[in-house]
Coordinates of C-alpha atoms and ligand atoms in Angstrom, one line a residue:
P1 CA 47.7 48.2 21.6
R2 CA 46.0 50.2 19.0
T3 CA 43.9 47.5 17.4
H4 CA 41.8 44.8 19.0
I5 CA 40.7 41.7 17.0
A6 CA 38.2 39.2 18.5
V7 CA 37.9 35.7 17.1
I8 CA 34.6 34.1 17.9
G9 CA 34.5 30.3 18.2
G10 CA 37.2 28.1 19.6
G11 CA 36.8 25.1 17.3
I12 CA 39.8 24.2 15.1
S13 CA 38.9 27.1 12.8
G14 CA 39.0 29.7 15.6
L15 CA 42.0 28.3 17.3
S16 CA 44.0 28.3 14.0
T17 CA 42.8 31.8 13.2
A18 CA 44.1 33.1 16.6
W19 CA 47.3 31.2 16.2
Y20 CA 48.1 32.6 12.8
L21 CA 47.1 36.1 14.0
A22 CA 49.4 35.7 17.0
R23 CA 52.4 34.6 14.8
T24 CA 52.3 37.5 12.4
A25 CA 50.4 40.4 14.0
P26 CA 52.5 43.4 15.1
P27 CA 52.7 43.9 18.9
S28 CA 50.2 46.8 18.5
V29 CA 47.4 44.2 17.8
A30 CA 45.6 42.7 20.8
I31 CA 43.8 39.3 20.1
T32 CA 40.9 37.8 22.1
L33 CA 39.4 34.3 21.5
L34 CA 35.8 33.9 22.7
E35 CA 34.4 30.3 23.1
S36 CA 31.0 29.6 24.4
S37 CA 31.8 26.2 26.0
K38 CA 34.2 25.2 28.7
R39 CA 36.7 23.7 26.2
T40 CA 38.2 24.5 22.9
G41 CA 38.4 22.1 19.9
G42 CA 34.7 22.2 18.8
W43 CA 33.9 18.8 17.1
I44 CA 37.4 17.6 17.8
S45 CA 37.1 15.5 20.9
S46 CA 39.2 12.5 22.0
D47 CA 38.7 10.5 25.2
R48 CA 41.1 7.9 26.7
V49 CA 39.0 5.4 28.7
K50 CA 39.7 2.3 30.8
D51 CA 39.4 -1.0 28.9
P52 CA 36.9 -3.1 30.9
A53 CA 38.2 -6.3 29.2
H54 CA 41.9 -5.8 29.7
P55 CA 42.7 -4.5 33.2
G56 CA 45.4 -1.8 33.1
G57 CA 44.7 -1.1 29.4
T58 CA 43.3 2.1 28.0
I59 CA 41.4 2.9 24.8
L60 CA 41.4 6.0 22.7
L61 CA 37.9 6.9 21.5
E62 CA 37.2 9.7 19.0
R63 CA 33.8 11.5 19.2
G64 CA 34.4 13.5 16.1
P65 CA 37.0 13.6 13.4
R66 CA 39.6 10.9 13.6
S67 CA 42.1 11.2 10.8
L68 CA 43.8 13.8 8.6
R69 CA 45.1 13.4 5.0
P70 CA 48.6 14.8 4.5
Q71 CA 48.0 15.3 0.7
G72 CA 47.4 18.6 -1.1
I73 CA 48.2 22.2 0.0
S74 CA 45.9 22.1 3.0
G75 CA 47.5 18.7 4.1
L76 CA 50.9 20.3 3.8
N77 CA 49.8 23.4 5.7
T78 CA 48.5 21.3 8.7
L79 CA 51.8 19.4 8.8
E80 CA 53.7 22.6 8.9
M81 CA 51.5 23.6 11.9
V82 CA 52.3 20.2 13.6
G83 CA 56.0 20.9 13.1
D84 CA 55.8 24.4 14.5
L85 CA 53.7 23.2 17.5
G86 CA 56.5 20.6 18.2
I87 CA 54.0 17.6 18.3
E88 CA 55.5 15.5 15.5
S89 CA 56.7 12.9 18.1
S90 CA 53.1 11.9 18.9
L91 CA 52.1 11.5 15.1
V92 CA 50.6 8.1 14.2
P93 CA 51.0 7.8 10.4
V94 CA 49.2 5.2 8.4
S95 CA 51.5 3.9 5.6
K96 CA 50.2 3.8 2.1
S97 CA 51.0 0.1 1.9
S98 CA 48.9 -0.8 5.0
P99 CA 45.5 -2.6 4.6
A100 CA 43.7 0.5 5.9
A101 CA 45.2 2.5 3.0
K102 CA 44.4 -0.1 0.4
N103 CA 41.1 -1.5 1.6
R104 CA 38.1 0.7 1.8
F105 CA 34.7 -1.1 1.3
I106 CA 31.2 -0.4 0.3
Y107 CA 28.3 -2.6 1.6
S108 CA 25.9 -3.4 -1.1
R109 CA 23.6 -6.3 -1.9
N110 CA 24.5 -8.2 1.3
K111 CA 28.2 -8.1 1.0
L112 CA 31.4 -5.8 1.2
H113 CA 33.0 -4.7 -2.0
K114 CA 36.4 -3.1 -2.2
L115 CA 36.3 0.6 -3.2
P116 CA 38.4 1.7 -6.1
S117 CA 41.3 4.0 -5.2
S118 CA 41.1 6.3 -8.2
I119 CA 38.5 7.7 -10.6
M120 CA 39.9 5.5 -13.4
G121 CA 39.6 2.5 -11.0
A122 CA 36.0 3.5 -10.3
L123 CA 35.2 3.6 -14.0
T124 CA 36.1 -0.1 -14.2
H125 CA 34.6 -1.2 -11.0
P126 CA 32.9 -4.7 -11.2
L127 CA 30.0 -3.7 -9.0
L128 CA 28.9 -1.3 -11.7
G129 CA 28.7 -3.7 -14.6
P130 CA 30.4 -3.4 -18.0
K131 CA 32.9 -0.5 -18.1
L132 CA 32.7 0.6 -21.7
P133 CA 29.3 2.3 -21.7
R134 CA 30.3 4.4 -18.7
A135 CA 33.5 5.7 -20.1
G136 CA 31.8 6.0 -23.5
L137 CA 29.1 8.1 -22.1
D138 CA 31.5 10.4 -20.4
L139 CA 33.4 10.8 -23.8
V140 CA 30.3 11.9 -25.8
V141 CA 27.9 13.5 -23.4
A142 CA 27.6 17.3 -23.5
N143 CA 28.3 19.8 -20.7
S144 CA 25.3 20.8 -18.7
G145 CA 26.0 24.4 -19.4
Q146 CA 25.0 25.2 -15.8
E147 CA 27.2 27.0 -13.3
D148 CA 26.4 24.2 -10.8
E149 CA 24.2 21.1 -10.3
S150 CA 23.9 18.3 -7.8
I151 CA 26.5 15.5 -7.6
Q152 CA 23.9 13.1 -8.6
E153 CA 22.8 15.0 -11.8
F154 CA 26.5 15.5 -12.8
V155 CA 27.6 11.9 -12.2
T156 CA 24.4 10.3 -13.6
R157 CA 24.7 12.5 -16.8
R158 CA 28.4 11.6 -17.3
F159 CA 28.6 8.0 -16.0
G160 CA 25.1 6.6 -15.5
K161 CA 22.8 6.1 -12.5
G162 CA 24.6 3.1 -11.1
F163 CA 27.8 5.1 -10.7
S164 CA 26.0 7.8 -8.7
D165 CA 23.7 5.5 -6.7
D166 CA 26.2 2.6 -6.0
L167 CA 29.5 4.4 -5.6
I168 CA 29.6 8.2 -5.3
S169 CA 26.7 8.3 -3.0
A170 CA 28.7 6.1 -0.5
M171 CA 31.6 8.5 -0.6
V172 CA 29.3 11.4 0.0
H173 CA 28.0 9.6 3.0
G174 CA 31.5 9.2 4.2
I175 CA 32.6 12.8 3.9
Y176 CA 29.4 14.9 4.3
A177 CA 26.8 12.5 5.7
G178 CA 24.9 14.1 2.9
D179 CA 22.4 13.4 0.1
V180 CA 24.0 13.0 -3.2
S181 CA 20.9 14.5 -5.0
K182 CA 21.2 17.8 -3.0
L183 CA 24.8 18.6 -2.6
S184 CA 26.7 20.8 -5.1
V185 CA 29.1 19.1 -7.3
R186 CA 31.1 22.3 -7.7
S187 CA 31.6 22.7 -4.0
T188 CA 32.3 19.1 -3.1
F189 CA 33.8 17.4 -6.2
G190 CA 35.4 20.6 -7.7
M191 CA 38.0 18.5 -9.6
L192 CA 35.3 16.6 -11.6
Y193 CA 33.5 19.9 -12.3
H194 CA 36.7 21.5 -13.6
L195 CA 37.6 18.4 -15.7
E196 CA 34.3 18.6 -17.5
K197 CA 34.6 22.4 -17.9
D198 CA 38.2 22.3 -19.2
Y199 CA 38.2 19.1 -21.2
R200 CA 34.5 18.4 -21.9
S201 CA 35.1 14.9 -20.5
V202 CA 36.3 13.7 -17.1
A203 CA 38.1 10.6 -18.5
L204 CA 39.7 12.6 -21.3
G205 CA 40.8 15.3 -18.9
L206 CA 42.4 12.7 -16.6
L207 CA 44.2 11.0 -19.6
M208 CA 45.5 14.4 -20.7
G209 CA 47.0 15.1 -17.2
G210 CA 44.2 17.2 -15.9
G211 CA 42.6 16.8 -12.4
G212 CA 45.4 18.4 -10.4
P213 CA 44.7 20.5 -7.4
I214 CA 42.8 23.7 -8.0
E215 CA 45.3 26.3 -6.9
T216 CA 44.8 30.0 -6.3
P217 CA 47.9 32.3 -6.4
W218 CA 47.7 32.4 -2.6
D219 CA 47.7 28.6 -2.5
H220 CA 50.6 28.5 -4.8
K221 CA 52.7 30.9 -2.7
L222 CA 51.7 29.0 0.4
K223 CA 52.9 25.7 -1.0
E224 CA 56.2 27.2 -2.2
G225 CA 56.9 28.7 1.3
I226 CA 56.2 25.5 3.2
T227 CA 58.2 23.3 0.8
K228 CA 61.1 25.7 1.2
R229 CA 60.8 25.9 5.0
M230 CA 60.2 22.2 5.6
P231 CA 61.6 20.2 2.7
D232 CA 61.4 16.9 4.6
L233 CA 57.6 17.0 4.7
G234 CA 57.6 15.6 1.1
D235 CA 58.8 12.3 2.3
F236 CA 56.2 11.9 5.0
V237 CA 53.5 12.9 2.5
S238 CA 54.6 10.4 -0.1
K239 CA 54.6 7.5 2.3
T240 CA 51.5 8.4 4.4
S241 CA 47.9 7.7 3.6
I242 CA 46.3 9.3 6.7
Y243 CA 47.5 10.1 10.2
S244 CA 46.4 11.0 13.7
F245 CA 48.2 11.3 17.0
T246 CA 48.9 8.9 19.9
D247 CA 46.2 10.6 22.0
G248 CA 43.9 11.3 19.0
L249 CA 43.2 14.5 17.0
E250 CA 42.6 16.5 20.1
V251 CA 46.3 16.6 20.5
L252 CA 46.3 19.2 17.8
S253 CA 43.7 21.5 19.3
R254 CA 45.2 21.1 22.8
A255 CA 48.6 22.0 21.5
L256 CA 47.2 25.1 19.7
E257 CA 45.6 26.2 22.9
K258 CA 48.8 25.7 24.9
D259 CA 50.9 27.5 22.3
L260 CA 48.4 30.4 22.3
K261 CA 48.7 30.7 26.1
N262 CA 52.5 30.5 26.1
S263 CA 52.7 33.2 23.4
G264 CA 51.1 35.6 25.8
R265 CA 49.5 37.2 22.7
V266 CA 46.0 35.8 22.9
D267 CA 43.4 36.2 25.7
I268 CA 41.5 33.0 25.6
R269 CA 38.0 33.3 27.2
K270 CA 36.0 30.1 27.6
D271 CA 32.5 30.0 28.8
S272 CA 31.9 33.2 26.9
R273 CA 28.9 32.7 24.7
V274 CA 28.5 35.7 22.3
K275 CA 24.9 36.9 22.1
K276 CA 25.0 39.9 19.8
L277 CA 27.3 41.9 17.6
D278 CA 26.6 45.6 17.1
F279 CA 28.6 47.4 14.4
D280 CA 29.2 51.2 14.6
L281 CA 30.6 51.9 11.2
S282 CA 31.3 55.6 11.8
R283 CA 33.5 54.9 14.9
R284 CA 34.7 51.7 13.3
T285 CA 34.1 49.6 16.4
V286 CA 32.2 46.4 17.2
K287 CA 30.4 45.9 20.5
I288 CA 30.3 42.2 21.4
S289 CA 27.6 41.3 24.0
M290 CA 28.1 38.1 25.9
K291 CA 26.1 35.8 28.3
N292 CA 27.3 36.5 31.9
H293 CA 30.1 38.9 30.9
E294 CA 30.5 42.6 30.3
P295 CA 30.4 43.6 26.7
L296 CA 33.6 43.9 24.8
S297 CA 34.4 46.7 22.3
V298 CA 36.9 45.7 19.5
D299 CA 38.0 47.0 16.1
H300 CA 37.5 43.8 14.2
V301 CA 35.6 40.5 14.5
I302 CA 36.5 37.2 12.8
A303 CA 33.6 34.8 13.3
A304 CA 34.7 31.1 13.2
L305 CA 31.2 29.9 13.9
P306 CA 28.6 27.8 12.0
P307 CA 27.0 30.3 9.6
R308 CA 23.5 29.9 11.2
K309 CA 25.0 30.8 14.7
L310 CA 26.6 33.9 13.2
H311 CA 23.3 34.8 11.6
S312 CA 21.6 34.8 15.0
L313 CA 24.1 37.4 16.3
L314 CA 23.6 39.9 13.6
A315 CA 20.9 42.6 13.4
K316 CA 20.9 42.4 9.6
D317 CA 19.4 39.5 7.7
H318 CA 21.9 37.6 5.5
P319 CA 20.0 34.8 3.7
E320 CA 23.3 33.3 2.4
L321 CA 24.2 32.4 6.0
V322 CA 21.0 30.3 6.6
Y323 CA 20.5 28.7 3.2
D324 CA 22.7 25.7 3.6
P325 CA 21.7 23.4 6.5
S326 CA 23.9 21.1 8.7
V327 CA 23.1 17.6 9.4
T328 CA 23.0 15.6 12.7
V329 CA 25.1 12.5 13.1
A330 CA 25.0 9.9 15.7
V331 CA 28.6 8.5 16.4
V332 CA 28.6 5.1 18.2
N333 CA 32.0 3.8 19.3
L334 CA 32.0 0.0 19.9
V335 CA 34.9 -1.9 21.5
Y336 CA 35.3 -5.7 21.3
S337 CA 37.9 -7.9 22.7
S338 CA 39.8 -9.2 19.7
E339 CA 40.0 -12.6 21.3
N340 CA 36.4 -13.1 20.3
A341 CA 35.8 -10.6 17.5
K342 CA 37.8 -10.4 14.3
L343 CA 37.4 -8.7 10.9
A344 CA 37.3 -11.0 7.9
S345 CA 39.0 -8.4 5.7
P346 CA 41.0 -5.6 7.5
G347 CA 40.9 -2.2 6.1
F348 CA 39.7 1.4 6.8
G349 CA 36.0 0.6 7.1
Y350 CA 32.9 0.6 4.9
L351 CA 30.3 2.9 3.6
I352 CA 26.7 2.4 2.6
P353 CA 25.5 3.7 -0.7
R354 CA 22.2 5.3 -1.6
S355 CA 21.2 2.2 -3.6
E356 CA 21.1 0.3 -0.3
D357 CA 18.0 2.3 0.8
S358 CA 19.7 2.7 4.2
T359 CA 16.8 4.7 5.8
V360 CA 14.6 1.6 5.6
K361 CA 17.1 -1.2 5.7
H362 CA 19.9 0.0 8.0
N363 CA 18.2 2.7 10.3
G364 CA 20.1 5.4 8.5
L365 CA 23.6 3.9 8.8
L366 CA 26.2 5.9 6.8
G367 CA 29.1 3.7 7.4
V368 CA 31.5 2.0 9.9
V369 CA 35.1 2.9 10.5
Y370 CA 37.5 0.1 11.6
D371 CA 39.4 2.4 14.1
S372 CA 41.8 -0.2 15.6
C373 CA 42.7 -1.4 12.1
S374 CA 43.2 2.0 10.5
I375 CA 45.0 3.9 13.2
T376 CA 46.9 1.3 15.3
S377 CA 48.8 2.0 18.5
Q378 CA 46.4 4.5 20.0
D379 CA 45.2 1.9 22.6
Q380 CA 47.8 1.3 25.3
G381 CA 49.0 -1.3 27.7
P382 CA 47.3 -4.8 27.4
S383 CA 44.6 -3.2 25.2
R384 CA 47.1 -2.6 22.4
D385 CA 46.6 -5.1 19.7
H386 CA 43.9 -6.8 21.7
T387 CA 40.9 -4.8 20.9
L388 CA 38.6 -4.4 17.8
K389 CA 37.5 -0.8 17.9
L390 CA 34.8 0.2 15.5
T391 CA 32.7 3.4 15.0
A392 CA 29.3 3.5 13.4
M393 CA 28.2 6.8 11.9
I394 CA 24.4 7.1 11.6
G395 CA 21.9 9.6 10.5
G396 CA 23.2 12.6 8.5
H397 CA 20.7 13.5 5.8
M398 CA 18.5 10.6 7.0
F399 CA 18.5 11.6 10.7
D400 CA 15.0 13.2 10.8
E401 CA 13.4 10.4 8.9
V402 CA 14.9 7.6 10.9
T403 CA 14.1 9.2 14.2
S404 CA 10.7 10.6 13.3
G405 CA 8.7 8.0 15.3
H406 CA 11.0 8.2 18.3
N407 CA 11.1 10.2 21.5
Q408 CA 13.6 13.0 20.6
N409 CA 15.2 12.8 24.1
N410 CA 19.0 12.2 23.7
E411 CA 19.2 9.2 26.0
E412 CA 16.5 7.4 24.1
L413 CA 17.9 8.2 20.8
E414 CA 21.4 7.0 21.9
S415 CA 19.9 3.6 22.9
F416 CA 18.3 3.4 19.6
F417 CA 21.5 4.1 17.7
I418 CA 23.5 1.8 20.0
E419 CA 21.1 -1.1 19.0
T420 CA 21.4 -0.1 15.4
A421 CA 25.2 -0.1 15.6
K422 CA 25.4 -3.5 17.4
E423 CA 23.0 -5.1 15.0
T424 CA 24.8 -3.7 12.0
V425 CA 28.2 -5.1 13.2
R426 CA 26.5 -8.5 13.8
K427 CA 24.9 -8.6 10.4
H428 CA 27.5 -6.9 8.1
L429 CA 30.7 -8.1 9.8
Q430 CA 29.5 -11.4 11.3
I431 CA 30.7 -10.4 14.7
E432 CA 28.4 -12.2 17.2
A433 CA 30.3 -11.3 20.5
A434 CA 28.8 -8.5 22.6
P435 CA 30.9 -5.3 22.7
E436 CA 32.9 -4.8 25.9
L437 CA 32.3 -1.0 25.8
V438 CA 29.9 1.2 23.9
K439 CA 29.6 5.0 23.8
A440 CA 27.1 7.0 21.7
H441 CA 27.1 10.7 21.0
I442 CA 24.5 12.7 19.0
H443 CA 26.1 15.6 17.3
R444 CA 23.4 18.1 16.4
E445 CA 24.0 20.0 13.1
C446 CA 27.6 19.0 12.9
I447 CA 28.3 18.7 9.2
P448 CA 27.5 21.6 6.9
Q449 CA 25.8 20.7 3.6
Y450 CA 26.9 22.6 0.6
L451 CA 23.8 22.6 -1.5
V452 CA 23.7 23.4 -5.2
G453 CA 24.7 27.0 -5.8
H454 CA 26.8 27.2 -2.6
L455 CA 29.8 28.8 -4.2
E456 CA 27.8 31.6 -5.8
R457 CA 26.1 32.2 -2.4
M458 CA 29.6 32.4 -0.8
Q459 CA 30.6 35.0 -3.4
T460 CA 27.5 37.1 -2.7
L461 CA 28.0 36.7 1.0
D462 CA 31.6 37.9 0.7
E463 CA 30.5 41.1 -1.2
R464 CA 27.6 41.8 1.3
L465 CA 29.8 41.4 4.3
R466 CA 32.3 43.8 2.8
S467 CA 29.7 46.4 1.9
D468 CA 27.5 46.0 5.0
Y469 CA 30.3 46.0 7.6
D470 CA 32.9 48.0 5.8
G471 CA 35.5 45.3 6.5
L472 CA 34.9 45.0 10.3
L473 CA 33.6 41.4 10.0
A474 CA 35.3 38.4 8.4
V475 CA 34.2 34.8 8.5
T476 CA 35.8 31.4 8.4
G477 CA 34.9 27.8 9.5
A478 CA 33.5 24.6 8.1
G479 CA 30.3 26.2 6.9
Y480 CA 32.0 28.1 4.1
L481 CA 34.7 26.6 1.9
G482 CA 35.6 23.1 3.0
V483 CA 34.6 20.9 5.9
S484 CA 37.8 18.9 6.6
V485 CA 40.0 19.9 9.4
N486 CA 42.8 20.6 6.9
D487 CA 40.5 23.0 5.0
C488 CA 39.4 24.8 8.2
I489 CA 43.1 25.3 9.2
K490 CA 44.2 26.7 5.7
N491 CA 41.1 28.9 5.4
A492 CA 41.8 30.2 8.9
R493 CA 45.3 31.1 7.8
E494 CA 44.0 32.9 4.8
V495 CA 41.5 35.0 6.7
A496 CA 44.1 35.9 9.4
E497 CA 46.5 37.1 6.7
A498 CA 43.7 39.0 4.9
V499 CA 42.6 40.9 8.1
L500 CA 46.1 41.8 9.1
S501 CA 47.0 43.1 5.6
R502 CA 43.9 45.3 5.8
F503 CA 45.2 46.8 9.1
Q504 CA 48.6 47.3 7.6
E505 CA 47.1 49.1 4.7
D506 CA 45.2 51.4 7.1
Ligands
LIG1 P1 33.2 23.9 15.2 O1 34.1 22.7 15.6 O2 31.8 23.7 15.1 O3 33.6 25.0 16.1 C1 32.8 26.1 16.4 C2 33.0 26.6 17.9 O4 32.3 27.8 18.1 C3 32.6 25.5 18.9 O5 33.6 25.3 19.8 C4 31.4 26.2 19.6 O6 31.2 25.8 21.0 C5 31.7 27.7 19.4 N1 30.5 28.6 19.4 C6 29.3 28.3 18.9 N2 28.4 29.4 19.1 C7 29.2 30.3 19.8 C8 28.9 31.6 20.4 N3 27.7 32.2 20.2 N4 29.8 32.3 21.0 C9 31.1 31.8 21.2 N5 31.5 30.5 20.7 C10 30.5 29.8 20.0 N6 37.3 16.3 9.2 C11 38.4 15.6 8.9 O7 39.3 16.3 8.4 N7 38.6 14.3 9.1 C12 37.7 13.5 9.8 O8 37.9 12.3 10.0 C13 36.5 14.1 10.1 N8 35.4 13.3 10.7 C14 34.4 13.9 11.2 C15 33.5 13.2 12.0 C16 32.4 13.9 12.6 C17 31.5 13.1 13.4 C18 32.3 15.3 12.4 C19 31.1 16.0 13.1 C20 33.1 16.0 11.6 C21 34.2 15.4 11.0 N9 35.1 16.1 10.2 C22 36.3 15.5 9.8 C23 34.9 17.5 10.0 C24 35.6 18.5 11.0 O9 35.8 17.8 12.2 C25 34.9 19.7 11.2 O10 34.4 20.3 10.0 C26 35.7 20.8 11.9 O11 36.1 20.3 13.2 C27 34.8 22.1 12.1 O12 35.6 23.0 12.9 P2 35.1 24.5 13.1 O13 36.1 25.2 14.0 O14 34.9 25.2 11.8 O15 33.7 24.4 13.8

């Protein structure tokens, strides 16, 4: 081969980048995927374990992400990948009419409240008092005139403090485990930002038919191509709220790895931690130094790593790579026997808003997912329909504060979070029984936080990478332009296409 491309990082972003490269690169291009750990998948990690309460039964536990949304262009793009990988038969769709799709809750003032399913629904939510002042405020209030601001500033200015503190902050806990007063509205709730910009009012914009997906010409072309290739996907999307696979989301990353191996196009090297990248711009090569391996010389690098990790591999300083932090989340899986533990109201789960003062009152609890109720049929044998499986997510932007007085040793922290999760379930869901099985994982710096100004920083980074590395380095991954698995896959496709088109131009 004339050209060698290395993808660094074997999470869903790196696997997808290698997969899209392998599908479209001419035979003259060699592809290597370098992953530091012994497995691919990154934060995607699904375990099947024995059920202690139902002999012969097994339970599926997710350590990281647990469901995908089929909606939008990125949703459609992942479904196309699922089809091409031939793993549709293990899809577990959650119908839009199921309780999990209809009932999402927030825990506030000692009880659970049903979350609205749309912005208009949110504007009239009973938890937030009379609706007119809020909608009225949004109709008359002026634009901030700023390029970006925090979600809290934006939402409070347009809809009042209660709306931000009681509702939106809970959603931000659910997606980013983040602080509503620090995250960028433009990078996280782009639709709200554009409604204000284009219509001067969110409510008015929605009434006038605004609020659709923000599509680039590349997105538009992608959507057209997929709809033409797989017209039946529309039916799945219209009926499905979220989905996973029989053996969890890791089915996707495992299938990607298997397909890459079968293609014979990608050299997957695990246990290969990259330590340093040296760019020789005159010879147009990159030397990749690794722990325990000989250096590798390639023509192009695509880094699918958390930005801070990439920063540590580069000789040059790029402040845009280290500005936005990532938060740590404790994930606690709790399994009860459904004979003695039942949910009063089935649904997807509940979130804790900022107004609950979670750091003090709930040891940093962000929310609880009702796994067995939302994605049914992952547990097998006698466990199926006989377990109540919950996951408590704890910490995020509150992690340092709630663990400050504790020994930072992982085992001790895990016991602390397990106690928090058990106590939470007892208090919030009135489940007095002891769990049959408990697993805790502390995921250090696992969710990137797009702080105010993030998009501008990404534009600057893009320009600097182009000028400093003359096109030899490209980046992708959750740290840049979208944290969901769908976003990671779509952005991987875009970077793979962009890099290959550059080679074709050469
Ligand atoms: P990572 O998964 O971080 O992958 C990076 C890879 O690079 C890792 O495998 C790492 O080992 C490797 N690496 C690091 N340093 C080096 C080095 N020096 N050399 C070589 N390799 C290196 N998204 C959803 O869509 N739905 C959900 O339900 C959902 N829930 C989530 C729940 C939790 C608890 C978490 C943490 C995330 C969740 N997300 C969810 C978000 C989503 O899972 C992540 O954003 C996504 O998996 C990130 O993938 P990535 O490949 O960009 O990064």
